[in-house]
Short mmCIF file of C-alpha atoms in Angstrom, two decimals:
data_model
loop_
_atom_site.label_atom_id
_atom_site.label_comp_id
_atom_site.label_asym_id
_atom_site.label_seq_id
_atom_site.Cartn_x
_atom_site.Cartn_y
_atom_site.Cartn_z
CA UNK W 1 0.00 0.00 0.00
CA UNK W 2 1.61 3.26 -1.07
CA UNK W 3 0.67 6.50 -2.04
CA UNK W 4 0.05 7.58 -5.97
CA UNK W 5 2.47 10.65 -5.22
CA UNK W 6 5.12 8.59 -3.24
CA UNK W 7 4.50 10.92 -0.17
CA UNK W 8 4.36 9.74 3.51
CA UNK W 9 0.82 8.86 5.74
CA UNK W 10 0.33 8.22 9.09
CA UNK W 11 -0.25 4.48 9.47
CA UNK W 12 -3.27 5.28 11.77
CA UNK W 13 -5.07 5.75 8.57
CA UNK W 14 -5.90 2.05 7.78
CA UNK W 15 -6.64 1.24 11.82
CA UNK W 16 -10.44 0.76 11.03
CA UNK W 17 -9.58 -1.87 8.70
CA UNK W 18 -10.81 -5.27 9.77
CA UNK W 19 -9.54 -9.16 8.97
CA UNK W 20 -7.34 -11.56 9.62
CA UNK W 21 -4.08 -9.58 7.49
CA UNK W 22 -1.12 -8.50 9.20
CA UNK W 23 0.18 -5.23 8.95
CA UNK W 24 3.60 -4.51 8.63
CA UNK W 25 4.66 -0.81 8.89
CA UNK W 26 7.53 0.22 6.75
CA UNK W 27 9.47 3.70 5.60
CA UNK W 28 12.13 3.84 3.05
CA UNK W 29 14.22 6.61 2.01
CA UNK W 30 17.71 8.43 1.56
CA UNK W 31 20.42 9.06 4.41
CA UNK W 32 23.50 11.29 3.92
CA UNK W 33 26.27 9.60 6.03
CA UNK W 34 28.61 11.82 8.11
CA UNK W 35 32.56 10.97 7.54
CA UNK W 36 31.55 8.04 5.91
CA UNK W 37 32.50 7.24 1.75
CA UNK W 38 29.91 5.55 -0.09
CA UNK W 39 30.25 3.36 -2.92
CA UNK W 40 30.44 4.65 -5.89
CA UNK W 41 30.45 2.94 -9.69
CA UNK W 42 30.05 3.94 -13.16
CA UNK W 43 25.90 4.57 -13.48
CA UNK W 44 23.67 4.01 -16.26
CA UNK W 45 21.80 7.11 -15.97
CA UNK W 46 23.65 10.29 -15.22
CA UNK W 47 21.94 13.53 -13.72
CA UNK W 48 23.22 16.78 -13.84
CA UNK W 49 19.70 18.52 -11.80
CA UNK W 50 20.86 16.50 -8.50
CA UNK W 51 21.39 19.28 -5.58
CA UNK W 52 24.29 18.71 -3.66
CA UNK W 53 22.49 16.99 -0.99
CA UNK W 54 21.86 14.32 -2.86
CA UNK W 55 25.66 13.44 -4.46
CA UNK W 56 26.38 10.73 -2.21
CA UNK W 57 23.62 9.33 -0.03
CA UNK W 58 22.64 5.91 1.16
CA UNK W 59 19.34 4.02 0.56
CA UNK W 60 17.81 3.04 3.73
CA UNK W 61 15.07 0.19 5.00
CA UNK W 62 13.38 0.30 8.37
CA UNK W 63 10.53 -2.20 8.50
CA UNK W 64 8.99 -3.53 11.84
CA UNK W 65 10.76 -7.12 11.53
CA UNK W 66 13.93 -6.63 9.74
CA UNK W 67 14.96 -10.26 9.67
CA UNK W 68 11.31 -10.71 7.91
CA UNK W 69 12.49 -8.41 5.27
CA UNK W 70 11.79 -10.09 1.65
CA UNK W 71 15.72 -9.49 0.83
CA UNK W 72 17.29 -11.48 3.63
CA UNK W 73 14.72 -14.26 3.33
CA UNK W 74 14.98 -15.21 -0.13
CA UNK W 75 18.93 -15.13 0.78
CA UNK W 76 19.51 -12.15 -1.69
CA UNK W 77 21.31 -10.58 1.40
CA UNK W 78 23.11 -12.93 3.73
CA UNK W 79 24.52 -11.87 7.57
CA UNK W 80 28.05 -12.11 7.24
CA UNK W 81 29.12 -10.43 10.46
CA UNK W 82 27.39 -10.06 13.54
CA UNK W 83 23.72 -10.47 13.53
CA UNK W 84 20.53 -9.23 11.77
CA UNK W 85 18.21 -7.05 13.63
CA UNK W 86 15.44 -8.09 16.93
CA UNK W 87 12.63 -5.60 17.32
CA UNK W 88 13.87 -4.74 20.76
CA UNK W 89 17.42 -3.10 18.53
CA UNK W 90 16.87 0.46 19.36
CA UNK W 91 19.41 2.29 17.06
CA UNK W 92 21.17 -1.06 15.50
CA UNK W 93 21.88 -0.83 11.42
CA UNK W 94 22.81 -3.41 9.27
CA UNK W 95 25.45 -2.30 6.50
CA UNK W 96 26.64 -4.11 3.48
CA UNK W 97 30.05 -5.41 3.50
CA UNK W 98 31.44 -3.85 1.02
CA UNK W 99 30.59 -0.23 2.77
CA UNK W 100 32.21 -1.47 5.54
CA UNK W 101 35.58 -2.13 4.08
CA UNK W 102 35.55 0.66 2.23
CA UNK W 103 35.08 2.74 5.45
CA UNK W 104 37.03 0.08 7.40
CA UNK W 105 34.18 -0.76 9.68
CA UNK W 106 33.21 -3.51 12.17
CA UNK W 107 30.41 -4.93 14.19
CA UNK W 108 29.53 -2.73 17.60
CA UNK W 109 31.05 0.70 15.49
CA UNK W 110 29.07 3.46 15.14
CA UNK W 111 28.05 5.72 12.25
CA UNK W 112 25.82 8.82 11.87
CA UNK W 113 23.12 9.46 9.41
CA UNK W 114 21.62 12.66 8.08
CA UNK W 115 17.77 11.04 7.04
CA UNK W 116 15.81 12.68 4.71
CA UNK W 117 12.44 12.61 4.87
CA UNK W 118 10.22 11.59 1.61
CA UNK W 119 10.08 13.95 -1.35
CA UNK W 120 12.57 16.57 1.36
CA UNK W 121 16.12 18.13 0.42
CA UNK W 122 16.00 19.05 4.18
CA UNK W 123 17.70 16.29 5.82
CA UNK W 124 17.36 15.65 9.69
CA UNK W 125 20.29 16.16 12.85
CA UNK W 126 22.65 13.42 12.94
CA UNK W 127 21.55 10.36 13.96
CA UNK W 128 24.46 8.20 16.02
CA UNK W 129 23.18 4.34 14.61
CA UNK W 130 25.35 1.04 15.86
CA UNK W 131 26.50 -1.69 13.97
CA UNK W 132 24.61 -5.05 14.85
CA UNK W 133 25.24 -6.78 11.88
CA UNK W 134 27.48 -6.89 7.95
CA UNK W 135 25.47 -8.50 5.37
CA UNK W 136 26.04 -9.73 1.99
CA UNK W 137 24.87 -10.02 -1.67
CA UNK W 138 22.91 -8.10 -4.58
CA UNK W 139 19.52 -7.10 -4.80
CA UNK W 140 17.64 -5.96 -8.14
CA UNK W 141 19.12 -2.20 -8.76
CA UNK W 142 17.11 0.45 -10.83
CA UNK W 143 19.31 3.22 -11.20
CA UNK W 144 18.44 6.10 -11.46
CA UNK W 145 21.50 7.99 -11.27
CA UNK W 146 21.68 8.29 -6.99
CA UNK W 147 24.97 6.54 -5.23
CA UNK W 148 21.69 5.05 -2.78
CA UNK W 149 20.40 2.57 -6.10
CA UNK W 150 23.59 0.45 -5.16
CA UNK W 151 23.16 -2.72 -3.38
CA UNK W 152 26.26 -1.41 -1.36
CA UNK W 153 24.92 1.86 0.01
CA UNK W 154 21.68 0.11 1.21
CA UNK W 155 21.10 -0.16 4.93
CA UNK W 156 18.65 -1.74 7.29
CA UNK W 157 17.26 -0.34 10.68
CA UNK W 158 14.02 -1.37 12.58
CA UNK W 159 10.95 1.01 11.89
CA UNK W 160 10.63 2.62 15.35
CA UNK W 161 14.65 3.58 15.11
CA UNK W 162 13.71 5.30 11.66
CA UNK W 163 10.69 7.17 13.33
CA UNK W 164 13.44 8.41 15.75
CA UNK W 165 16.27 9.30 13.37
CA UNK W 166 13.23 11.51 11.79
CA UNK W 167 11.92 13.29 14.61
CA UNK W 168 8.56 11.55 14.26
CA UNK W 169 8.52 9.30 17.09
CA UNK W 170 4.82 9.89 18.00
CA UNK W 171 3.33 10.53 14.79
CA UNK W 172 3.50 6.79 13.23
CA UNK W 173 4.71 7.84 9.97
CA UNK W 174 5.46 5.23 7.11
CA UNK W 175 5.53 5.60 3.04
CA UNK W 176 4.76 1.91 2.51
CA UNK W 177 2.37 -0.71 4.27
CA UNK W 178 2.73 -4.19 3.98
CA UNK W 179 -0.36 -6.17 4.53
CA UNK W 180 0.37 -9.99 4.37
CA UNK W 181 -2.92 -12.41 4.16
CA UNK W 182 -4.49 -15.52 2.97
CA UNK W 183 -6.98 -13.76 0.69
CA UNK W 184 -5.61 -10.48 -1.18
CA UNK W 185 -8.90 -10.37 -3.41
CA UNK W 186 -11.04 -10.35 -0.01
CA UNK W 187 -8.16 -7.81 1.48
CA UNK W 188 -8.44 -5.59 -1.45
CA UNK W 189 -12.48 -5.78 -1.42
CA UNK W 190 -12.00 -4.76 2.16
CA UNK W 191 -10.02 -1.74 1.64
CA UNK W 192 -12.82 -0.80 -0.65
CA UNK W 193 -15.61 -0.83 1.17
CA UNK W 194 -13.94 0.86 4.01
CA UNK W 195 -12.93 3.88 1.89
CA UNK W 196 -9.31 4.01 2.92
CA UNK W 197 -8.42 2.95 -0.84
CA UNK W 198 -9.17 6.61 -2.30
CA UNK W 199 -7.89 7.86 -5.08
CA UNK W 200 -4.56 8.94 -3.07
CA UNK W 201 -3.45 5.45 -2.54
CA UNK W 202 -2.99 2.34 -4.86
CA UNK W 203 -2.89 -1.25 -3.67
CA UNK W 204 -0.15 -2.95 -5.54
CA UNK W 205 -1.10 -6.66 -4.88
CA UNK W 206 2.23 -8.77 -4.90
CA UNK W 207 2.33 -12.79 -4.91
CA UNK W 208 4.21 -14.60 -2.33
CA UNK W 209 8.41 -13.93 -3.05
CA UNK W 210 8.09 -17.91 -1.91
CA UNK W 211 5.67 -19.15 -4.41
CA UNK W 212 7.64 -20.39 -6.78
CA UNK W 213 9.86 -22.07 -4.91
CA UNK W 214 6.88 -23.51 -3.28
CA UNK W 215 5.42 -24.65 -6.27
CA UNK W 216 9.22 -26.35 -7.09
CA UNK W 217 9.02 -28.29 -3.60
CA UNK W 218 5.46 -29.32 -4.50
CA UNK W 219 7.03 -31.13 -7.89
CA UNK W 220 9.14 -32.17 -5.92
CA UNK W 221 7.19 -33.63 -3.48
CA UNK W 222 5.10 -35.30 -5.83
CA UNK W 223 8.17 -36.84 -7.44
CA UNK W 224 9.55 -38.34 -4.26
CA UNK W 225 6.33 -40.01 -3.34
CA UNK W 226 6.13 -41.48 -6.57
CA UNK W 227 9.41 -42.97 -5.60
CA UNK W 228 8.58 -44.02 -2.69
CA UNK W 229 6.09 -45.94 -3.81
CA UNK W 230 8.25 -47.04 -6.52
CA UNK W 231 10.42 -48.10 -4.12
CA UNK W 232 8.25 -49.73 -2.09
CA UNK W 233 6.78 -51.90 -5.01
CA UNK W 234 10.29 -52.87 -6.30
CA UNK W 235 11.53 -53.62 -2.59
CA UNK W 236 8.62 -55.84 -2.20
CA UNK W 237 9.14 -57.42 -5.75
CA UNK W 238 13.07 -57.94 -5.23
CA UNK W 239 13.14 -59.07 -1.66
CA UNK W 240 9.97 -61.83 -2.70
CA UNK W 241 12.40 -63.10 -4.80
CA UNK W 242 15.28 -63.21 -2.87
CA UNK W 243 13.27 -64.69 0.22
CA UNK W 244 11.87 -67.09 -2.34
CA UNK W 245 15.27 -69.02 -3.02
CA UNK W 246 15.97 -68.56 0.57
CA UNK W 247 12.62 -70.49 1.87
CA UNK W 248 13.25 -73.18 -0.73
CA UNK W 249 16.46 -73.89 0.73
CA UNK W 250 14.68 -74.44 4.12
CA UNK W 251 11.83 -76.89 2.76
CA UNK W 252 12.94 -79.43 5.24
CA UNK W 253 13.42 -77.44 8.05
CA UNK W 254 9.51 -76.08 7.58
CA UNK W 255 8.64 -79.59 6.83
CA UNK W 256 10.13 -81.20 10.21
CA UNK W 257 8.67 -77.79 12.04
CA UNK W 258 4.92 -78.39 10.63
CA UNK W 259 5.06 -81.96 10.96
CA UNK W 260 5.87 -81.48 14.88
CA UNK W 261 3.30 -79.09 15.23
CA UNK W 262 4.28 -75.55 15.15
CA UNK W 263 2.03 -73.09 13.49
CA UNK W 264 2.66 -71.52 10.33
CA UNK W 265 2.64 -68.31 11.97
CA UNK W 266 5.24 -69.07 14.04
CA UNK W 267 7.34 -70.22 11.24
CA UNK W 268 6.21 -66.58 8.99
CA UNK W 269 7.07 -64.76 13.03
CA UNK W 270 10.66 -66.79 12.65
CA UNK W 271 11.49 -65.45 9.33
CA UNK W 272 10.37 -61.85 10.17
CA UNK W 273 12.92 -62.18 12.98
CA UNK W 274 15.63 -63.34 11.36
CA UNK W 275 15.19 -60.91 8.80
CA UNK W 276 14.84 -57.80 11.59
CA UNK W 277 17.88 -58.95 13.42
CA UNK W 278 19.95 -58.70 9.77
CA UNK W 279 18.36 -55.25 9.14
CA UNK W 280 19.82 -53.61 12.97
CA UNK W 281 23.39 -53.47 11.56
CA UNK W 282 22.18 -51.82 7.94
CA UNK W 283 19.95 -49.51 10.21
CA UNK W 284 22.74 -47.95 12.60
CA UNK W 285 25.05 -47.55 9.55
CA UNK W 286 22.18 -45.97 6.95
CA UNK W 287 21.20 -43.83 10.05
CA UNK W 288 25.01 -42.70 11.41
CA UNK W 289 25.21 -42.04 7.03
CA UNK W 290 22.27 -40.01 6.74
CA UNK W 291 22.65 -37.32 9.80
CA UNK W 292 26.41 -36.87 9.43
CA UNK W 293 26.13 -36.73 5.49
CA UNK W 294 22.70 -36.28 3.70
CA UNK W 295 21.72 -34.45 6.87
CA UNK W 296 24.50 -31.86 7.43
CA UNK W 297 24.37 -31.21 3.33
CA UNK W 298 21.07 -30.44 3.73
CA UNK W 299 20.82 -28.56 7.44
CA UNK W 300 23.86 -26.03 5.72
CA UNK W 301 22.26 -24.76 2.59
CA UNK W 302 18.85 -24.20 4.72
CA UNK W 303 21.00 -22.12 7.68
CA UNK W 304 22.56 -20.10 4.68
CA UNK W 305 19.07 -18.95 3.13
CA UNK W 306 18.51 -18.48 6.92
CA UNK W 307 15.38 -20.64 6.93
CA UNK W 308 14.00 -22.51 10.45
CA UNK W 309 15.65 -25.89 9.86
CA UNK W 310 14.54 -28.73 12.51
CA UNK W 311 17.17 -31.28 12.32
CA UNK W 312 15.20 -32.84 15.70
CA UNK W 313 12.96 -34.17 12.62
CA UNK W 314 15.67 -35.93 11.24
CA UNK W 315 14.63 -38.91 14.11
CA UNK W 316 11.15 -39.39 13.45
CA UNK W 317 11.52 -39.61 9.75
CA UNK W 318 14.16 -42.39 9.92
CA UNK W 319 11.83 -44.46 12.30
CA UNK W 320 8.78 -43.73 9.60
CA UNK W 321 11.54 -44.98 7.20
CA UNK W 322 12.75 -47.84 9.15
CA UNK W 323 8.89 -48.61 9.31
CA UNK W 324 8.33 -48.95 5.59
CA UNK W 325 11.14 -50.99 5.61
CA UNK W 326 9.47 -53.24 8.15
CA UNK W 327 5.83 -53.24 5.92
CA UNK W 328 8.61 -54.43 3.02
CA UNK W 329 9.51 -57.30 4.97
CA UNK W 330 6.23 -58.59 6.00
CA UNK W 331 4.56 -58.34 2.97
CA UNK W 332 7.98 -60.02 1.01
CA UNK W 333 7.72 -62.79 3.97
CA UNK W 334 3.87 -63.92 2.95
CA UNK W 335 4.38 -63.81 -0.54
CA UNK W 336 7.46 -65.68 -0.44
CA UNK W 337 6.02 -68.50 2.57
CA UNK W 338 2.56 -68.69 0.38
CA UNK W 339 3.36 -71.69 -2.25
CA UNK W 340 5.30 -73.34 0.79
CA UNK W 341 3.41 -72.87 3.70
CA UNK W 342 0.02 -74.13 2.06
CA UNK W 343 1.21 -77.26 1.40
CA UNK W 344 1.59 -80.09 3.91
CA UNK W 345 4.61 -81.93 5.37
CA UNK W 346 4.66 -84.92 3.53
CA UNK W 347 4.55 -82.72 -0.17
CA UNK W 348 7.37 -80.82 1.10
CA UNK W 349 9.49 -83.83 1.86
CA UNK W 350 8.29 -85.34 -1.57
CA UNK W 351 9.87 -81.85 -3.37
CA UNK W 352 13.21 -83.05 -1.89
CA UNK W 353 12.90 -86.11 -2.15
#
């Protein structure tokens, strides 16, 4: 949600609208750092109109939830130093690394930041911010012929520390809303009806950064079940053979056992333990294999897109493993013990016979 003319509102504003969106408050504009050099490159747009106060300046984001922020969760900007923001950082920046060696900064220094308010060449008192964090990476740049359309000279603070640096602390002041929900045609009906979308604003609806990779795990996902039950269809198929030849080569051992009176369910219960005591040593190995390989593979490229990763899962799915494993065996077991075990002792001697 944004203004036509680019200009700031006061988030109070869209209060009276109802529903089950969240709101995320956010302000984004231009800082002028003091004693600081900012990054410059060759542009693909010059200006000669810019007013001095504008030569060198830095882009800056303050949004409510910084580690939230679209750019650091699709990993387009990665912590590298430090760490990214909490909401309870009064004052803490984030600064790209290059900035930082160019000004031969660390985490915990300080820098100071003339802000500018929207559409204003009158830019603020210094504001002292601290260092909490040195990130990493490229975002999509638009130039337009400002030092601040450089990946470089962007920085991060939390909205209330913005609100501060601008001497509008009580006034709730942002330039952009974010308004995140499960329905953005009922959201944008809402707005509507409620009158807050007038002709000053425009609601530019924008699908989920994640979809697409969403939509890639949900191929995905539909091409590892149909592997699993690939799997589970040739494991059956393969181990009913090999159990087969190995029944066969115990016809007169199931003869004597039948002929003395033990159940054929205790003979199928025999086989199914053999067969489980064989599968303990494949199971420690496969398991010690999977956490300290597949498992650490995995947890790494998750903790570098900075994404929750659960590795306490990693348990339970090998025991809903080991348990398809165990349905293999039992259904392998009857298939195999079927042409055997419904015969009777005396035509089981006669085969060897």
């Amino acid at each position: 949600m944004k203004k036509k003319d680019g200009g700031d509102f006061l988030r109070s504003e869209f209060n009276s609208v109802e529903g089950d969106q969240e709101v995320v408050s956010k302000y984004k504009g231009l800082a002028k750092p003091k004693g600081l050099k900012v990054i410059e490159a060759a542009q693909t747009v010059m200006r000669e109109d810019l007013p001095s106060e504008f030569r060198k300046v830095l882009a800056f984001e303050a949004v409510e939830d910084v580690k939230r922020h679209e750019l650091f969760q699709s990993g387009a900007f990665t912590i590298e130093a430090g760490e990214n923001l909490s909401e309870n950082d009064d004052d803490g920046i984030l600064i790209h690394e290059a900035l930082a060696k160019e000004n031969n900064l660390k985490v915990n220094d300080e820098i100071s930041l003339e802000m500018f308010e929207t559409n204003s060449e009158k830019a603020h008192a210094p504001y002292t911010f601290k260092i909490k964090g040195i990130f990493s990476g490229k975002k999509q740049e638009q130039y337009t012929g400002l030092t601040s359309d450089f990946s470089e000279n962007t920085v991060f603070m939390n909205y209330k520390t913005s609100q501060r640096a601008l001497g509008l602390d009580g006034d709730r002041v942002v330039n952009e809303l974010e308004m995140f929900t499960k329905e953005p045609g009922k959201l944008k009906e809402t707005l509507e009806q409620s009158s807050v979308l007038s002709a000053e604003f425009y609601f530019d609806e924008k699908n989920d950064p994640f979809k697409d990779v969403i939509e890639s795990y949900g191929s995905m996902n539909d091409m590892i079940k149909f592997m699993a039950y690939s799997i589970l269809v040739g494991g059956i198929l393969v181990l009913s053979l090999v159990l087969t030849f190995f029944i066969r080569e115990r016809i007169y051992e199931i003869a004597i056992l039948l002929s003395i009176g033990v159940s054929k369910f205790k003979i199928i219960m025999q086989f199914l333990a053999e067969l489980l005591i064989i599968s303990i040593p494949a199971l420690v190995l496969s398991y010690i294999f999977s956490y300290f390989a597949v498992g650490r593979i995995i947890e790494k490229q998750f903790i570098g897109n900075e994404l929750p990763v659960e590795m306490t899962h990693h348990l339970s799915t090998f025991v809903m493993s080991y348990g398809l494993l165990i349905v293999i065996i039992v259904i392998s077991i009857v298939i195999a013990s079927l042409m055997i075990l419904v015969k009777t002792p005396k035509e089981l001697l006669s085969k060897i016979s």
